[in-house]
PDB file of C-alpha atoms in Angstrom:
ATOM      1  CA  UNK A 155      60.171   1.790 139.762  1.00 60.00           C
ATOM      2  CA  UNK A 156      63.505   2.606 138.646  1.00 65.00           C
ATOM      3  CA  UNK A 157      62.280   3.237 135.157  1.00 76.00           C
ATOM      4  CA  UNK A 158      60.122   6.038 136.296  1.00 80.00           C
ATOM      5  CA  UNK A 159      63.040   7.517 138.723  1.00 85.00           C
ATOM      6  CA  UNK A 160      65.165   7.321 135.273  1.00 86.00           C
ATOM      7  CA  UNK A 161      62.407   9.418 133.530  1.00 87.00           C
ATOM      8  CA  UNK A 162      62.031  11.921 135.591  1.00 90.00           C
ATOM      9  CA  UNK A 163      65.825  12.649 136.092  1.00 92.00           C
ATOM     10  CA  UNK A 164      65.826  12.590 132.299  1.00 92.00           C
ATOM     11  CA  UNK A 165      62.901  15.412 132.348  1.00 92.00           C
ATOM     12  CA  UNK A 166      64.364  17.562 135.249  1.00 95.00           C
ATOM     13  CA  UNK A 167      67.756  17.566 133.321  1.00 95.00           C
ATOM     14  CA  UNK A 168      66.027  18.686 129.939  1.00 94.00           C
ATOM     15  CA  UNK A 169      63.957  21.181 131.566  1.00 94.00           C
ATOM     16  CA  UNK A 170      66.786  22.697 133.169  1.00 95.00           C
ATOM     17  CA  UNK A 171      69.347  22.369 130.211  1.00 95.00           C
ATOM     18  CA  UNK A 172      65.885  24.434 128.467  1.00 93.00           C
ATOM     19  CA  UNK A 173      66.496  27.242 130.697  1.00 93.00           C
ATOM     20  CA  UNK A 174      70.302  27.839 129.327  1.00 92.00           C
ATOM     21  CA  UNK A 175      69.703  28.642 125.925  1.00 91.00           C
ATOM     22  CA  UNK A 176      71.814  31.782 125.208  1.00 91.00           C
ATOM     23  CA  UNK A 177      70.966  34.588 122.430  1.00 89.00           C
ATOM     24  CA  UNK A 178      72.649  37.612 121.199  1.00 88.00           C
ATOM     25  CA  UNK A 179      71.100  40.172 118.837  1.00 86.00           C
ATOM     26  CA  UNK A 180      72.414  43.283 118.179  1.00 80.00           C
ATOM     27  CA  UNK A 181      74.721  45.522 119.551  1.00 85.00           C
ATOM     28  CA  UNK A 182      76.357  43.649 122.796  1.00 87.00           C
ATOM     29  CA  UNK A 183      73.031  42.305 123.681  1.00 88.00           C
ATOM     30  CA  UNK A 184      72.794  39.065 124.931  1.00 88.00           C
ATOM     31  CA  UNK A 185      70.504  37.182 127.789  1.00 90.00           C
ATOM     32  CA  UNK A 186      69.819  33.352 128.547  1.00 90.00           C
ATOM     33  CA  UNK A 187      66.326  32.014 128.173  1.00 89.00           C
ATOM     34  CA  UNK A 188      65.893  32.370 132.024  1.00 88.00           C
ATOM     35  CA  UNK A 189      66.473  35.808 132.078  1.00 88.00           C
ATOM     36  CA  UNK A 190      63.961  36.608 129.294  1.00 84.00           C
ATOM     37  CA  UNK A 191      61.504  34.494 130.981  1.00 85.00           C
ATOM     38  CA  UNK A 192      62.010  36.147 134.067  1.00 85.00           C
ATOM     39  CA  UNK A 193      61.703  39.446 132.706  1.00 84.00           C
ATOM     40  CA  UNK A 194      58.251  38.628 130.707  1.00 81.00           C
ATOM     41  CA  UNK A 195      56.753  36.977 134.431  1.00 80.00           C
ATOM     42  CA  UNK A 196      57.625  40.092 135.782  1.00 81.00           C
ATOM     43  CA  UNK A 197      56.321  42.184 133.103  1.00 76.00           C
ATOM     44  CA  UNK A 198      53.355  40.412 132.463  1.00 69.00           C
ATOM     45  CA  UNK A 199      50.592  42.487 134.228  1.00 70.00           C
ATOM     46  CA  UNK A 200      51.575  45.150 132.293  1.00 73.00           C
ATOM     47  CA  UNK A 201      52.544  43.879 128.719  1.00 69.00           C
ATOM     48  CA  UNK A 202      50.591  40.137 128.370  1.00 66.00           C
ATOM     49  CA  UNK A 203      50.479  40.331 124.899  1.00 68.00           C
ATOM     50  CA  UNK A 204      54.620  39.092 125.197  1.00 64.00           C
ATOM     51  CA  UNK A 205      53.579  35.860 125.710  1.00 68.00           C
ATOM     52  CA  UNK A 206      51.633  35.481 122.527  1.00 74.00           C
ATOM     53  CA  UNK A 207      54.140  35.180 120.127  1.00 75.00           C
ATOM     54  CA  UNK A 208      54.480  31.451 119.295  1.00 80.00           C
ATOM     55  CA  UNK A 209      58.159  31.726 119.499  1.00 78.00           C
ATOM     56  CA  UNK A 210      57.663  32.372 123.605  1.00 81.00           C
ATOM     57  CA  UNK A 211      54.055  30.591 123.797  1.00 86.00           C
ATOM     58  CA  UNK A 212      55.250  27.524 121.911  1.00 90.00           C
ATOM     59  CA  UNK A 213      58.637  26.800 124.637  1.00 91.00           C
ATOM     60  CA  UNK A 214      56.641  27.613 127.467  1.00 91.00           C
ATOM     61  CA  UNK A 215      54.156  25.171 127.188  1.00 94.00           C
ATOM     62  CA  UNK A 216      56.443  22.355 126.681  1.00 95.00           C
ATOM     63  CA  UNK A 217      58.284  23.605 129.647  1.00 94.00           C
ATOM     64  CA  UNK A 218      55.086  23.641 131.693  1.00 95.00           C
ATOM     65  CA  UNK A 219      54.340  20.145 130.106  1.00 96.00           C
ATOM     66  CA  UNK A 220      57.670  18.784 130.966  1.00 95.00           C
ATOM     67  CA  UNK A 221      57.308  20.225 134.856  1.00 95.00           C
ATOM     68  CA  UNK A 222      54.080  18.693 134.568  1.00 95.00           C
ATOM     69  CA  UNK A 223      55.633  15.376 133.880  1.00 92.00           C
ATOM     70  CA  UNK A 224      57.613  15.500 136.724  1.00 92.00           C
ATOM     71  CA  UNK A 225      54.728  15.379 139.036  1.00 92.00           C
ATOM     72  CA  UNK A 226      53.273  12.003 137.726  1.00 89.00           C
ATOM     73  CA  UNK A 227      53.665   9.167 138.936  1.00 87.00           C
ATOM     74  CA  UNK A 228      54.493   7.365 135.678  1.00 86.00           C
ATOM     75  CA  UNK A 229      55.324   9.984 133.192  1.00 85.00           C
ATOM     76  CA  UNK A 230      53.563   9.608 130.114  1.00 87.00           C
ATOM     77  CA  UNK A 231      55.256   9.078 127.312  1.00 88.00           C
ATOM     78  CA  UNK A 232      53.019  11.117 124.743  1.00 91.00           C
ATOM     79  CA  UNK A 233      53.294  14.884 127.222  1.00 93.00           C
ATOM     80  CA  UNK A 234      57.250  14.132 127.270  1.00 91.00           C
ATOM     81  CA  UNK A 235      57.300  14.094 123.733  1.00 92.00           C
ATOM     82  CA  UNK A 236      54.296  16.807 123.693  1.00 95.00           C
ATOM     83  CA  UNK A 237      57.057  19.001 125.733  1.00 95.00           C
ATOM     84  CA  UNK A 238      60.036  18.078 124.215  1.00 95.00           C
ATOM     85  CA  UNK A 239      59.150  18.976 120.452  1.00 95.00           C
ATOM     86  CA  UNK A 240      57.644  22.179 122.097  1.00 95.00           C
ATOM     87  CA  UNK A 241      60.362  22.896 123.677  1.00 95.00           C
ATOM     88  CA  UNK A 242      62.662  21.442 120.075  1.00 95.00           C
ATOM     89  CA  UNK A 243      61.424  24.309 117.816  1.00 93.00           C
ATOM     90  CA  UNK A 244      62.927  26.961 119.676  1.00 92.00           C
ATOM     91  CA  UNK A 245      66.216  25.317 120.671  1.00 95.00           C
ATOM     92  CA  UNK A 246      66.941  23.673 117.524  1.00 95.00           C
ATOM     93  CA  UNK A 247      66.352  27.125 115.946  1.00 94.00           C
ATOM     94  CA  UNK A 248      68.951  28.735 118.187  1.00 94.00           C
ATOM     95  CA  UNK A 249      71.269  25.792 118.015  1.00 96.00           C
ATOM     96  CA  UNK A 250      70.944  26.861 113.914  1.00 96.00           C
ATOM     97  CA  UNK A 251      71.418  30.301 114.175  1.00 93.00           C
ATOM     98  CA  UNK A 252      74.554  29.430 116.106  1.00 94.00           C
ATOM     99  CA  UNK A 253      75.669  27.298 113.489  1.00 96.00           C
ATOM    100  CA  UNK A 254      74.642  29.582 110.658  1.00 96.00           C
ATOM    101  CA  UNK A 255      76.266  32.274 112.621  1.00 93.00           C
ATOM    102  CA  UNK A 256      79.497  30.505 113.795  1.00 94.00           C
ATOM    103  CA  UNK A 257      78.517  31.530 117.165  1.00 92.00           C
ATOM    104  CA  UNK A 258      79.894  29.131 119.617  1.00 94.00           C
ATOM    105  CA  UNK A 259      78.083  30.392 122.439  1.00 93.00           C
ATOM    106  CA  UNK A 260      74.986  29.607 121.123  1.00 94.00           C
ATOM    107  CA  UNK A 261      75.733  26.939 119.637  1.00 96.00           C
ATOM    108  CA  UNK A 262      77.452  25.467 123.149  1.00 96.00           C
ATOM    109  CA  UNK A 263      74.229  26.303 125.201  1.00 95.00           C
ATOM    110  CA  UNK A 264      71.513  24.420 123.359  1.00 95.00           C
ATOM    111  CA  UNK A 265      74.471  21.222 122.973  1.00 96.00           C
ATOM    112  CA  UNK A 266      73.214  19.886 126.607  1.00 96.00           C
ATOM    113  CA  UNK A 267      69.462  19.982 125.867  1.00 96.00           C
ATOM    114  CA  UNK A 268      69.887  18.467 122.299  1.00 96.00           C
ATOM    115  CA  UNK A 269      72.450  15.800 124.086  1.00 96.00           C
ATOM    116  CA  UNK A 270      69.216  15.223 126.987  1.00 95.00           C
ATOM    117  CA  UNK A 271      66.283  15.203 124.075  1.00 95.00           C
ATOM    118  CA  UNK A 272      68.606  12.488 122.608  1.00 94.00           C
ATOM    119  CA  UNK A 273      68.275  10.389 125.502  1.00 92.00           C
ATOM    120  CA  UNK A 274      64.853  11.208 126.590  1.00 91.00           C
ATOM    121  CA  UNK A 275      63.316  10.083 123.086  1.00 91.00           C
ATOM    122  CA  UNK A 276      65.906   6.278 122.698  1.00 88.00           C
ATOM    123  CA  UNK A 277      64.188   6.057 126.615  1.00 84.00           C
ATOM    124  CA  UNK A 278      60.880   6.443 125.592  1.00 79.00           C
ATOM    125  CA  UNK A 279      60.989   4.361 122.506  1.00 77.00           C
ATOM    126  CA  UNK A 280      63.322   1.776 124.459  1.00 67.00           C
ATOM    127  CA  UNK A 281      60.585   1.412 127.753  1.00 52.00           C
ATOM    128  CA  UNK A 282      57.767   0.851 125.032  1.00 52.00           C
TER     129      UNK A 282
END
C-alpha cells in the first residue's frame, strides 16, 4: 500500500518537474515547456501538424503515460519507464544544451526532473 502511495508521489513530482523545462532561442526569447504546451492546445484546431514533430510528440506521450500512471491502482513499472525515457530525450537534450551552452537556467530547470527520474528508476528496480 505504501509502495504504491510512494510511486505515485514519485510520478506526480516528475510529471510536474516535466512541465518546468525552460528554453531560450534567439533574440530574448524564452518560454517554459508549459507555456509552449499551452500555446500548441490552444492552437491546435488550427495548426495540428505542431504536434507531429517527434521532439513535441515524443514528451507528450510520456507525459500522458506518466498521468496515466497515476490513475492505476498499482502503477506499472514498464509505462513509468515507457514515460520517463519519453519524457528523458527531450529533457536530457535541454539539460545538454544548457551545459553546452553554459546556460544556467536551463541547465537549473531540467536539475529537478533528472534528480526525480533518478529516484523513480532505483524505486522501480528496488520494488522488483
Amino acid at each position: 500500500m505504501v509502495s504504491e502511495l510512494i510511486k505515485k508521489i514519485l510520478h506526480a513530482v516528475l510529471l510536474l518537474s516535466s512541465f518546468f523545462g525552460y528554453l531560450e532561442w534567439g533574440n530574448n526569447q524564452h518560454s517554459f515547456i508549459f507555456q509552449i504546451e499551452a500555446e500548441l492546445f490552444l492552437k491546435a484546431r488550427d495548426h495540428a501538424e505542431g504536434f507531429t514533430h517527434p521532439l513535441i510528440l515524443i514528451p507528450l506521450l510520456g507525459q500522458l503515460i506518466i498521468l496515466y500512471t497515476l490513475f492505476q491502482k498499482r502503477p506499472s513499472r514498464i509505462l513509468s519507464l515507457i514515460g520517463l525515457t519519453c519524457l528523458s530525450i527531450f529533457l536530457l537534450f535541454l539539460f545538454f544544451i544548457g551545459l553546452l551552452t553554459t546556460n544556467f537556467k536551463i541547465i537549473f530547470s531540467t536539475l529537478p526532473f533528472i534528480i526525480t527520474s533518478i529516484f523513480v528508476i532505483k524505486y522501480n528496480w528496488k520494488s522488483k
